[in-house]
Amino acid sequence: MEALFAVTLGVLTASGIYLILQARIFPVVLGLTLLSYAVNLFLFAMGRLAGGVPAVIGRSAEYGDPLPQALVLTAIVIGFAMTAFVVVLALRSLGETGTDHVDGQEPGK
Amino acid sequence: MMHAPILPLLLPLLMGSLLLLGHRLELPLKRLLSLAATWSLVPLSAWLVWLAGDDQLRVYALGDWQPPFGIILLVDRLSAMLLLLTALLAGFALLYACRGDDERGPNFHALFQFQLLGINGAFLTGDLFNLFVFFEILLISSYALLLHGNGAERVRAGMHYVVLNLLGSALFLLGVGSLYGLLGTLNMADLAARVAVADASQTPLLAAAGYLLLTVFALKAAILPLYFWLPRAYASASAPVAALFAIMTKVGLYAILRVFGLIYGAQAGELAGLANGLLWWLALLTIAAGVVGALSARNLQRLLAYLVVLSVGVLLAGLAMDSQTALAAALYYLLHSTLIGGAMFLLADLVSRQRGAEAGDLTQGPSLRQPLLLGGLFFLGSISLAGLPPFSGFLGKLMLLRAADPGEALWLWPAVLVAGLGMLLALSRAGSALFWRPGGDVIEGEDDRVRLFATVGLLLGGPALVIFAAPVMAYVEATARQLRDLAPYLNLIGGGA
């Protein structure tokens, strides 16, 4: 389980960074999204990868940690808002500069 | 429980929400509400500064959930001082904005209030994840404020700023997540206590989490390899926004101070002073990069933006020296550089407005309508910024130079003194281009006294820091002492969870 989880995170992060380095707006937005998925999964795993235990202290010898889920939820909401903002900004950038390069001009010009 | 610590958050939050709901209100009414809320932060934070003067740590448990289970707000001398600084800077910047810069979009004032909420929250919170949340509030309002009003240049600068900061947020979460996974808490004081007793096998992972957080804060603070977004963004922002942003790099430095002064502080055993060696060299290189940038700038706003980078380097050197006197000096320099830096952005805008199409470009342009007045103010601001006696920059640098021990002085003295010379060169070159080489007729127009008042008000912060140097020094020295004595912080959580 841990190994699978780690590999998934690694692949997500690597793909995200690769896409961000494309320096075109659409791949960059996708890359940021993949990266934030990886981060959210990572946060989730910080409560340890175990199932079937209650999230209340005292009910059983082991208990699940509810905090990472709260953190992930917050991170998802914030990440969603930020992605929406980048998309709007990307549209405006395309309108104002006429290119989808993140520098606002085609390279070499 | 006293509710004073949460008021600097509630006030901008409620006013921002109100302004958002009432986005169809008349502009004069919005201005009045926004100004009232911002200026009432000044007496409020002055009161907090006065309260913090008794060296007690004031904890406000949100929802009365006791730490470390709930989120706490923490008021110590440092956070109270920075709140007051933010309130003053924001008050004058907003006054300036109310003379026209807020007309380009309907929600300027709401965004401004949310920006203040984010900054105040970052200074007050005692919880690492909450710090992340306030960073995001601060960032999303700053994106919108930066892009406020149209222009291709703003969109270009804004795109870099937004994408970089989103990447920063991802790293921040990775750092916070690792710390939580290792130590099982997010409360900064509790983290500090648990780092002290952490298992030796966790040390490399804890260090990795620390460096992740350092990368994020270095991005916000604009420290050497991560400062390239700043000059473009600050130079293209409207003047009041650029002036308010003078505090934003300090939020990054504040976070470095909190995380590396408290969590990785003296109690942390092997991890104590984790980043100091690295930060020291980065600080010196940041100073050098700031000077080179300032000397090569062809535009007044860009020049000032590089001087912001330079001041970050000087401040960081003060933090990295890891001594009480150096910390006190850095805090004094922080007050000075924020106020004067903000004032200079406003002044640059006043000058640009009288130069028509040339605006802030350092080329021959029309004569100014008020060459003596603006030239005089520019002169005062410049020598204050460059650190010549008798102004505040001089005192701050002097304290910092005296705080260096011989080994550090070998590097710090040349860096700071040569940087001072470079600043003086850059600013005098800009001043002579703007004021002494008029090449055309005066452009007729109206002069705005309120804008001038706001600029002069901020600029007077420099002389005020000199006139009241004794109480200010006493306060920053007490702040440094409080920050270096970790025992009260560690005792906040009743002997660990």
Coordinates of C-alpha atoms in Angstrom, one line a residue:
Chain A
M1 CA 0.0 0.0 0.0
E2 CA 2.7 2.5 1.0
A3 CA 4.8 1.7 -2.0
L4 CA 1.9 2.1 -4.4
F5 CA 0.9 5.4 -2.7
A6 CA 4.4 6.7 -2.9
V7 CA 4.8 5.8 -6.6
T8 CA 1.4 7.5 -7.3
L9 CA 2.5 10.7 -5.6
G10 CA 5.8 10.6 -7.4
V11 CA 4.2 10.2 -10.8
L12 CA 1.7 12.9 -10.1
T13 CA 4.3 15.3 -8.9
A14 CA 6.7 14.6 -11.8
S15 CA 4.0 15.0 -14.4
G16 CA 2.8 18.2 -12.7
I17 CA 6.3 19.7 -12.8
Y18 CA 6.9 18.6 -16.4
L19 CA 3.7 20.3 -17.4
I20 CA 4.5 23.5 -15.5
L21 CA 7.8 23.7 -17.3
Q22 CA 6.0 23.7 -20.7
A23 CA 5.5 27.5 -20.0
R24 CA 2.2 27.5 -21.9
I25 CA -0.8 28.5 -19.9
F26 CA -3.0 25.5 -20.4
P27 CA -0.3 22.9 -19.5
V28 CA 0.8 25.1 -16.6
V29 CA -2.8 25.1 -15.2
L30 CA -3.0 21.3 -15.6
G31 CA 0.4 20.9 -14.0
L32 CA -0.6 23.0 -11.0
T33 CA -3.7 20.9 -10.6
L34 CA -1.8 17.6 -10.7
L35 CA 0.7 19.0 -8.2
S36 CA -2.1 20.0 -5.9
Y37 CA -3.6 16.5 -6.2
A38 CA -0.3 15.1 -5.2
V39 CA 0.0 17.5 -2.2
N40 CA -3.6 16.7 -1.1
L41 CA -2.9 13.0 -1.2
F42 CA 0.4 13.5 0.7
L43 CA -1.4 15.5 3.4
F44 CA -4.0 12.7 3.6
A45 CA -1.3 10.1 4.1
M46 CA 0.2 12.1 7.0
G47 CA -2.6 10.7 9.2
R48 CA -1.1 7.2 8.5
L49 CA -2.5 4.8 5.9
A50 CA -4.8 2.6 8.0
G51 CA -8.5 1.9 7.8
G52 CA -11.3 0.6 9.9
V53 CA -10.6 2.5 13.1
P54 CA -13.0 5.1 14.8
A55 CA -12.0 8.7 14.7
V56 CA -12.8 9.1 18.4
I57 CA -10.3 8.7 21.2
G58 CA -11.2 6.1 23.8
R59 CA -13.5 4.0 21.7
S60 CA -10.8 1.5 20.8
A61 CA -7.1 1.1 21.4
E62 CA -6.3 2.5 17.9
Y63 CA -8.0 5.6 16.5
G64 CA -7.9 7.3 13.2
D65 CA -6.6 10.8 12.9
P66 CA -9.4 13.2 11.6
L67 CA -7.2 16.2 11.3
P68 CA -5.5 15.5 8.0
Q69 CA -8.9 15.2 6.4
A70 CA -9.8 18.6 7.7
L71 CA -6.5 19.9 6.3
V72 CA -7.1 18.3 2.9
L73 CA -10.5 19.7 2.8
T74 CA -9.2 23.2 3.4
A75 CA -6.4 22.7 0.9
I76 CA -8.9 21.4 -1.8
V77 CA -11.1 24.5 -1.3
I78 CA -8.2 26.9 -1.5
G79 CA -6.7 25.0 -4.5
F80 CA -10.0 25.1 -6.3
A81 CA -10.3 28.9 -5.9
M82 CA -6.8 29.4 -7.0
T83 CA -7.2 27.3 -10.1
A84 CA -10.3 29.2 -11.0
F85 CA -8.4 32.5 -10.6
V86 CA -5.5 31.3 -12.8
V87 CA -7.9 30.2 -15.5
V88 CA -9.6 33.6 -15.5
L89 CA -6.2 35.3 -15.5
A90 CA -5.1 33.1 -18.4
L91 CA -8.0 34.1 -20.5
R92 CA -7.3 37.8 -19.8
S93 CA -3.6 37.3 -20.5
L94 CA -4.5 35.7 -23.8
G95 CA -6.8 38.6 -24.6
E96 CA -4.3 41.3 -23.6
T97 CA -1.1 39.9 -24.9
G98 CA -2.3 37.7 -27.7
T99 CA -0.2 34.7 -26.7
D100 CA -0.6 31.8 -24.3
H101 CA 3.1 31.8 -23.2
V102 CA 3.4 32.6 -19.5
D103 CA 5.9 35.4 -20.2
G104 CA 3.2 37.2 -22.2
Q105 CA 5.3 37.1 -25.3
E106 CA 6.6 34.4 -27.7
P107 CA 10.1 33.3 -26.8
G108 CA 12.8 34.9 -29.0
K109 CA 10.7 38.0 -29.8
Chain B
M1 CA -10.8 35.8 28.0
M2 CA -9.9 39.1 26.5
H3 CA -11.0 39.5 23.0
A4 CA -8.5 42.2 21.9
P5 CA -6.3 39.9 19.8
I6 CA -9.0 38.9 17.4
L7 CA -10.2 42.4 16.7
P8 CA -7.6 43.2 14.1
L9 CA -8.9 40.2 12.1
L10 CA -12.7 40.8 12.7
L11 CA -12.6 44.4 11.6
P12 CA -11.2 44.0 8.1
L13 CA -13.1 40.7 7.7
L14 CA -16.5 42.2 8.5
M15 CA -15.8 45.5 6.6
G16 CA -14.5 43.5 3.6
S17 CA -17.6 41.3 3.5
L18 CA -19.8 44.4 3.9
L19 CA -18.1 46.1 1.0
L20 CA -18.4 43.0 -1.1
L21 CA -22.1 42.8 -0.4
G22 CA -22.6 46.5 -1.0
H23 CA -20.5 46.6 -4.1
R24 CA -23.1 48.8 -5.7
L25 CA -22.8 51.5 -3.0
E26 CA -21.7 54.9 -4.0
L27 CA -17.9 55.3 -4.1
P28 CA -17.7 58.1 -1.5
L29 CA -19.5 55.9 1.0
K30 CA -17.2 52.9 0.3
R31 CA -14.2 55.1 0.7
L32 CA -15.5 56.4 4.0
L33 CA -16.2 52.9 5.3
S34 CA -12.9 51.6 4.1
L35 CA -10.9 54.5 5.5
A36 CA -12.7 54.3 8.9
A37 CA -12.0 50.5 9.2
T38 CA -8.4 50.9 8.2
W39 CA -7.6 53.9 10.4
S40 CA -9.3 52.3 13.4
L41 CA -6.8 49.5 13.2
V42 CA -4.1 52.1 14.2
P43 CA -5.4 52.8 17.8
L44 CA -6.4 49.2 18.1
S45 CA -2.9 47.9 17.3
A46 CA -1.3 50.7 19.3
W47 CA -3.4 49.3 22.2
L48 CA -2.1 45.8 21.5
V49 CA 1.5 47.2 21.4
W50 CA 0.8 48.8 24.8
L51 CA -0.6 45.5 26.2
A52 CA 2.3 43.5 24.8
G53 CA 4.7 45.9 26.6
D54 CA 4.3 43.9 29.8
D55 CA 6.2 41.0 28.2
Q56 CA 3.4 38.5 28.7
L57 CA 2.4 36.2 25.8
R58 CA -1.3 36.6 25.2
V59 CA -3.0 33.6 23.8
Y60 CA -6.5 33.7 22.3
A61 CA -8.0 30.3 21.9
L62 CA -10.5 30.4 19.0
G63 CA -13.8 28.9 19.9
D64 CA -12.2 28.3 23.4
W65 CA -10.7 25.1 22.2
Q66 CA -7.6 24.8 24.3
P67 CA -4.2 24.5 22.5
P68 CA -2.9 22.3 21.1
F69 CA -6.3 21.0 20.0
G70 CA -7.7 24.3 18.8
I71 CA -6.1 27.1 16.8
I72 CA -4.6 29.9 18.8
L73 CA -3.8 33.5 18.1
L74 CA -0.7 34.7 19.8
V75 CA 0.1 38.3 20.6
D76 CA 3.7 39.0 21.6
R77 CA 5.7 42.1 21.2
L78 CA 6.7 41.2 17.6
S79 CA 3.2 40.6 16.3
A80 CA 1.8 43.7 18.0
M81 CA 4.6 45.9 16.5
L82 CA 4.0 44.5 13.0
L83 CA 0.3 45.0 13.3
L84 CA 0.8 48.7 14.1
L85 CA 3.3 49.0 11.3
T86 CA 0.8 47.4 8.8
A87 CA -2.1 49.6 10.1
L88 CA 0.0 52.8 9.6
L89 CA 1.2 51.8 6.1
A90 CA -2.2 50.7 5.0
G91 CA -3.9 53.8 6.4
F92 CA -1.7 56.2 4.3
A93 CA -1.7 53.9 1.2
L94 CA -5.5 53.8 1.3
L95 CA -5.8 57.5 1.7
Y96 CA -3.7 57.8 -1.4
A97 CA -5.8 55.3 -3.3
C98 CA -9.0 57.2 -2.4
R99 CA -7.9 60.0 -4.7
G100 CA -8.6 58.0 -7.9
D101 CA -6.7 54.7 -7.9
D102 CA -9.7 52.9 -6.5
E103 CA -12.0 54.0 -9.4
R104 CA -10.8 51.4 -11.9
G105 CA -12.8 48.5 -10.5
P106 CA -15.8 48.2 -8.1
N107 CA -14.1 46.0 -5.5
F108 CA -10.9 47.8 -4.7
H109 CA -11.8 48.6 -1.1
A110 CA -13.2 45.1 -0.3
L111 CA -9.9 43.6 -1.7
F112 CA -7.9 46.0 0.3
Q113 CA -9.7 44.9 3.5
F114 CA -9.2 41.2 2.8
Q115 CA -5.5 41.9 2.1
L116 CA -5.3 43.5 5.6
L117 CA -7.1 40.5 7.0
G118 CA -4.5 38.2 5.5
I119 CA -1.5 40.2 6.7
N120 CA -2.9 40.7 10.2
G121 CA -3.8 37.0 10.4
A122 CA -0.3 35.9 9.3
F123 CA 1.2 38.1 12.0
L124 CA -1.2 36.9 14.8
T125 CA -1.6 33.2 14.3
G126 CA 0.2 30.7 16.4
D127 CA -0.7 27.7 14.2
L128 CA 1.3 26.6 11.2
F129 CA -1.7 25.5 9.1
N130 CA -3.6 28.6 10.0
L131 CA -0.5 30.5 8.8
F132 CA -0.9 28.8 5.4
V133 CA -4.6 29.8 5.3
F134 CA -3.8 33.4 6.0
F135 CA -1.1 33.3 3.5
E136 CA -3.6 32.2 0.9
I137 CA -6.1 35.0 1.9
L138 CA -3.3 37.5 1.6
L139 CA -2.1 36.1 -1.7
I140 CA -5.5 35.9 -3.5
S141 CA -6.3 39.5 -2.5
S142 CA -2.8 40.5 -3.6
Y143 CA -3.3 38.9 -7.0
A144 CA -6.5 40.8 -7.5
L145 CA -5.0 44.1 -6.2
L146 CA -1.9 43.7 -8.4
L147 CA -4.1 43.1 -11.5
H148 CA -6.5 45.9 -10.5
G149 CA -6.9 48.1 -13.5
N150 CA -6.0 46.9 -16.9
G151 CA -2.8 46.7 -18.8
A152 CA -0.7 44.0 -20.5
E153 CA 2.3 44.7 -18.4
R154 CA 0.3 44.0 -15.2
V155 CA -1.1 40.8 -16.6
R156 CA 2.4 39.7 -17.6
A157 CA 3.9 40.4 -14.2
G158 CA 0.8 39.0 -12.5
M159 CA 1.0 35.7 -14.3
H160 CA 4.5 35.0 -13.0
Y161 CA 3.5 36.1 -9.5
V162 CA 0.4 33.9 -9.4
V163 CA 2.0 30.8 -10.8
L164 CA 5.1 31.0 -8.6
N165 CA 3.0 31.6 -5.5
L166 CA 0.7 28.6 -6.3
L167 CA 3.8 26.5 -6.6
G168 CA 5.0 28.0 -3.3
S169 CA 1.6 27.1 -1.7
A170 CA 2.1 23.4 -2.7
L171 CA 5.5 23.3 -1.1
F172 CA 4.2 25.0 2.0
L173 CA 1.6 22.2 2.3
L174 CA 4.2 19.6 1.8
G175 CA 6.3 21.1 4.6
V176 CA 3.4 21.5 7.0
G177 CA 2.2 18.0 6.2
S178 CA 5.6 16.5 6.9
L179 CA 5.8 18.3 10.2
Y180 CA 2.4 17.1 11.2
G181 CA 3.2 13.5 10.1
L182 CA 6.4 13.5 12.2
L183 CA 5.3 15.4 15.2
G184 CA 1.5 15.2 15.3
T185 CA 0.8 18.8 16.0
L186 CA 0.5 22.1 14.1
N187 CA 0.7 24.5 17.0
M188 CA 4.0 26.4 16.6
A189 CA 4.8 26.3 20.3
D190 CA 3.9 22.7 20.6
L191 CA 6.0 21.9 17.5
A192 CA 8.9 23.6 19.1
A193 CA 8.5 21.6 22.3
R194 CA 8.2 18.3 20.3
V195 CA 11.2 19.0 18.0
A196 CA 13.2 19.3 21.2
V197 CA 12.4 15.7 22.2
A198 CA 12.2 14.2 18.7
D199 CA 13.9 10.9 18.0
A200 CA 17.3 11.2 16.4
S201 CA 16.1 9.1 13.4
Q202 CA 13.6 11.9 12.6
T203 CA 16.2 14.6 12.4
P204 CA 16.8 14.4 8.6
L205 CA 13.1 14.4 7.8
L206 CA 12.5 17.4 10.2
A207 CA 15.4 19.2 8.5
A208 CA 13.8 18.5 5.1
A209 CA 10.5 19.9 6.2
G210 CA 12.3 22.9 7.5
Y211 CA 14.0 23.5 4.2
L212 CA 10.7 23.1 2.4
L213 CA 9.2 25.8 4.5
L214 CA 12.3 27.9 4.1
T215 CA 11.9 27.8 0.3
V216 CA 8.3 29.0 0.5
F217 CA 9.1 31.8 2.9
A218 CA 12.1 32.8 0.8
L219 CA 9.8 33.1 -2.2
K220 CA 7.5 35.4 -0.3
A221 CA 10.3 37.4 1.1
A222 CA 12.1 37.6 -2.2
I223 CA 15.5 36.2 -1.1
L224 CA 18.1 35.7 -3.8
P225 CA 17.3 32.8 -6.1
L226 CA 13.6 33.5 -5.7
Y227 CA 13.3 37.3 -6.1
F228 CA 12.9 37.6 -9.9
W229 CA 9.1 38.0 -9.7
L230 CA 9.3 41.0 -7.5
P231 CA 10.7 43.9 -9.5
R232 CA 8.3 43.4 -12.4
A233 CA 5.3 42.9 -10.2
Y234 CA 5.9 45.9 -7.9
A235 CA 6.9 48.2 -10.7
S236 CA 3.7 47.5 -12.6
A237 CA 1.3 47.6 -9.6
S238 CA -0.5 50.9 -8.9
A239 CA 1.2 53.1 -6.4
P240 CA -0.9 52.5 -3.3
V241 CA -0.8 48.7 -3.9
A242 CA 3.0 48.8 -4.3
A243 CA 3.2 50.8 -1.1
L244 CA 1.1 48.2 0.8
F245 CA 3.2 45.5 -0.7
A246 CA 6.2 47.0 1.1
I247 CA 5.0 44.9 4.1
M248 CA 4.4 41.7 2.1
T249 CA 8.1 40.7 1.8
K250 CA 8.3 41.3 5.6
V251 CA 5.5 38.7 6.1
G252 CA 7.9 36.2 4.6
L253 CA 10.7 37.3 6.8
Y254 CA 8.4 37.2 9.8
A255 CA 7.5 33.6 9.0
I256 CA 11.2 32.7 8.7
L257 CA 11.7 34.4 12.1
R258 CA 8.9 32.4 13.7
V259 CA 9.6 29.0 12.2
F260 CA 13.4 29.2 12.5
G261 CA 13.5 31.2 15.7
L262 CA 10.9 29.1 17.6
I263 CA 10.3 25.7 16.0
Y264 CA 14.0 25.3 15.0
G265 CA 15.1 27.5 17.8
A266 CA 17.7 27.1 20.5
Q267 CA 15.8 24.2 22.2
A268 CA 15.9 22.0 19.0
G269 CA 19.2 20.4 19.8
E270 CA 20.9 19.2 16.6
L271 CA 18.4 21.2 14.5
A272 CA 18.9 24.5 16.3
G273 CA 19.9 27.3 13.9
L274 CA 19.2 24.9 11.0
A275 CA 19.2 27.6 8.3
N276 CA 21.4 30.3 9.7
G277 CA 24.5 29.5 7.8
L278 CA 22.6 29.2 4.5
L279 CA 20.6 32.4 5.2
W280 CA 23.7 34.4 5.9
W281 CA 25.2 33.8 2.5
L282 CA 21.9 34.2 0.8
A283 CA 21.4 37.5 2.6
L284 CA 24.7 38.9 1.3
L285 CA 24.0 37.7 -2.2
T286 CA 20.5 39.2 -2.1
I287 CA 22.1 42.6 -1.1
A288 CA 24.4 42.3 -4.0
A289 CA 21.6 41.4 -6.4
G290 CA 19.5 44.3 -5.1
V291 CA 22.3 46.8 -5.7
V292 CA 23.1 45.6 -9.2
G293 CA 19.4 45.6 -10.1
A294 CA 18.9 49.2 -8.7
L295 CA 21.9 50.5 -10.6
S296 CA 20.7 49.0 -13.9
A297 CA 17.1 50.0 -13.6
R298 CA 15.8 52.4 -16.2
N299 CA 12.6 53.2 -14.4
L300 CA 12.0 54.8 -11.0
Q301 CA 9.4 52.2 -9.8
R302 CA 11.7 49.3 -10.8
L303 CA 14.6 50.9 -9.1
L304 CA 12.5 51.2 -5.9
A305 CA 11.5 47.5 -6.3
Y306 CA 15.1 46.5 -6.3
L307 CA 15.7 48.6 -3.2
V308 CA 13.0 46.4 -1.6
V309 CA 15.0 43.4 -2.5
L310 CA 18.1 45.0 -1.0
S311 CA 16.4 45.8 2.2
V312 CA 15.2 42.2 2.5
G313 CA 18.9 41.2 2.2
V314 CA 19.9 43.5 5.0
L315 CA 17.1 42.3 7.2
L316 CA 17.9 38.7 6.5
A317 CA 21.5 39.3 7.4
G318 CA 20.3 40.6 10.8
L319 CA 18.2 37.5 11.4
A320 CA 21.0 35.1 10.3
M321 CA 23.5 36.6 12.7
D322 CA 21.5 34.9 15.4
S323 CA 22.2 37.3 18.3
Q324 CA 19.9 39.5 20.3
T325 CA 21.5 42.8 19.3
A326 CA 21.5 41.9 15.6
L327 CA 17.8 40.9 15.9
A328 CA 16.9 44.2 17.6
A329 CA 18.8 46.1 14.8
A330 CA 17.0 44.1 12.1
L331 CA 13.6 44.9 13.7
Y332 CA 14.4 48.6 13.8
Y333 CA 15.6 48.4 10.2
L334 CA 12.4 46.6 9.3
L335 CA 10.2 49.5 10.6
H336 CA 12.3 52.0 8.7
S337 CA 12.5 50.2 5.4
T338 CA 8.8 49.4 5.3
L339 CA 7.7 53.0 6.0
I340 CA 10.2 54.7 3.8
G341 CA 9.9 52.0 1.0
G342 CA 6.1 52.6 1.0
A343 CA 6.5 56.3 1.0
M344 CA 8.9 56.2 -2.0
F345 CA 6.5 54.2 -4.1
L346 CA 3.8 56.9 -3.5
L347 CA 6.3 59.7 -4.2
A348 CA 7.4 58.0 -7.4
D349 CA 3.8 58.0 -8.5
L350 CA 3.4 61.7 -7.7
V351 CA 6.5 62.4 -9.8
S352 CA 5.3 60.1 -12.6
R353 CA 1.9 61.9 -12.8
Q354 CA 3.6 65.2 -13.6
R355 CA 5.7 63.7 -16.4
G356 CA 3.0 62.6 -18.7
A357 CA 4.0 59.8 -21.1
E358 CA 7.5 59.5 -19.7
A359 CA 6.0 58.6 -16.3
G360 CA 8.7 56.9 -14.2
D361 CA 11.2 56.3 -17.0
L362 CA 14.6 57.8 -16.2
T363 CA 14.9 59.8 -19.4
Q364 CA 14.6 63.4 -20.3
G365 CA 11.0 64.4 -19.8
P366 CA 8.8 67.4 -19.2
S367 CA 9.6 69.7 -16.3
L368 CA 7.7 69.0 -13.1
R369 CA 5.1 71.4 -11.8
Q370 CA 6.5 71.2 -8.3
P371 CA 10.2 70.5 -8.8
L372 CA 11.3 72.0 -5.5
L373 CA 8.7 70.3 -3.3
L374 CA 8.9 66.8 -4.9
G375 CA 12.7 67.1 -5.4
G376 CA 13.1 68.0 -1.7
L377 CA 10.9 65.0 -0.6
F378 CA 12.8 62.7 -3.0
F379 CA 16.1 63.9 -1.5
L380 CA 14.9 63.3 2.1
G381 CA 13.5 59.8 1.2
S382 CA 16.7 58.9 -0.7
I383 CA 19.2 59.7 2.0
S384 CA 16.9 58.0 4.5
L385 CA 16.7 54.9 2.3
A386 CA 20.4 54.9 1.5
G387 CA 21.2 55.2 5.2
L388 CA 23.0 58.5 5.5
P389 CA 22.9 60.4 8.8
P390 CA 20.8 61.8 10.4
F391 CA 17.9 59.6 9.3
S392 CA 16.4 56.3 10.3
G393 CA 18.2 54.2 7.7
F394 CA 21.5 55.3 9.2
L395 CA 20.6 54.3 12.7
G396 CA 19.3 50.9 11.6
K397 CA 22.4 50.1 9.6
L398 CA 24.7 51.4 12.4
M399 CA 23.0 49.2 14.9
L400 CA 23.3 46.2 12.5
L401 CA 27.0 46.9 11.8
R402 CA 27.8 47.2 15.5
A403 CA 26.0 43.9 16.2
A404 CA 28.3 41.9 13.9
D405 CA 31.1 40.0 15.5
P406 CA 34.6 40.3 13.9
G407 CA 34.1 37.2 11.6
E408 CA 30.7 38.4 10.4
A409 CA 31.9 42.0 10.1
L410 CA 34.5 41.0 7.6
W411 CA 31.6 40.2 5.2
L412 CA 28.8 42.4 6.5
W413 CA 30.6 45.7 6.6
P414 CA 31.7 45.8 3.0
A415 CA 28.4 44.4 1.8
V416 CA 26.2 46.9 3.6
L417 CA 28.5 49.9 3.0
V418 CA 29.1 49.2 -0.7
A419 CA 25.3 48.6 -1.0
G420 CA 24.8 52.0 0.7
L421 CA 27.1 53.6 -1.9
G422 CA 25.3 51.8 -4.7
M423 CA 21.9 52.9 -3.5
L424 CA 23.1 56.5 -3.3
L425 CA 24.5 56.3 -6.8
A426 CA 21.3 54.8 -8.2
L427 CA 19.0 57.2 -6.4
S428 CA 21.1 60.3 -7.3
R429 CA 21.2 59.2 -10.9
A430 CA 17.4 58.9 -10.8
G431 CA 17.0 62.2 -9.0
S432 CA 19.2 64.1 -11.4
A433 CA 17.4 62.6 -14.4
L434 CA 14.0 63.4 -13.0
F435 CA 14.6 66.8 -11.5
W436 CA 17.6 68.4 -13.1
R437 CA 17.3 67.5 -16.8
P438 CA 13.9 68.8 -17.7
G439 CA 13.5 68.8 -21.5
G440 CA 10.1 70.1 -22.1
D441 CA 7.3 72.3 -21.0
V442 CA 5.4 71.8 -17.8
I443 CA 2.3 69.7 -18.3
E444 CA -0.7 71.6 -16.9
G445 CA -2.8 69.7 -14.4
E446 CA -4.2 69.8 -10.9
D447 CA -2.1 68.9 -7.9
D448 CA -3.7 66.7 -5.4
R449 CA -3.0 67.7 -1.8
V450 CA -4.4 64.6 -0.2
R451 CA -2.0 62.4 -2.2
L452 CA 0.8 64.7 -1.1
F453 CA -0.3 64.5 2.5
A454 CA -0.4 60.7 2.4
T455 CA 3.1 60.6 0.9
V456 CA 4.5 63.1 3.4
G457 CA 2.8 61.3 6.2
L458 CA 4.6 58.0 5.5
L459 CA 7.8 59.8 4.7
L460 CA 7.7 61.5 8.1
G461 CA 7.9 58.0 9.6
G462 CA 11.7 58.2 9.0
P463 CA 12.3 61.3 11.1
A464 CA 9.8 60.1 13.7
L465 CA 11.8 56.9 14.1
V466 CA 14.9 59.1 14.8
I467 CA 13.1 61.5 17.1
F468 CA 11.5 58.7 19.1
A469 CA 14.6 56.5 18.7
A470 CA 14.9 55.9 22.4
P471 CA 11.5 54.4 23.1
V472 CA 11.5 52.5 19.7
M473 CA 15.0 51.0 20.4
A474 CA 13.9 50.0 23.9
Y475 CA 10.8 48.3 22.4
V476 CA 12.7 46.4 19.7
E477 CA 15.4 45.4 22.2
A478 CA 12.7 44.0 24.5
T479 CA 11.2 42.3 21.5
A480 CA 14.4 40.7 20.6
R481 CA 14.9 39.6 24.2
Q482 CA 11.4 38.1 24.3
L483 CA 12.0 36.2 21.0
R484 CA 15.3 34.8 22.2
D485 CA 13.9 33.5 25.5
L486 CA 11.9 30.5 24.3
A487 CA 10.8 29.2 27.8
P488 CA 7.5 31.1 28.0
Y489 CA 6.6 30.0 24.4
L490 CA 7.3 26.4 25.2
N491 CA 5.2 26.6 28.4
L492 CA 2.2 27.8 26.5
I493 CA 1.1 24.3 26.0
G494 CA 0.6 22.8 29.5
G495 CA 3.6 20.6 29.5
G496 CA 3.0 19.0 26.1
A497 CA -0.2 17.4 24.9

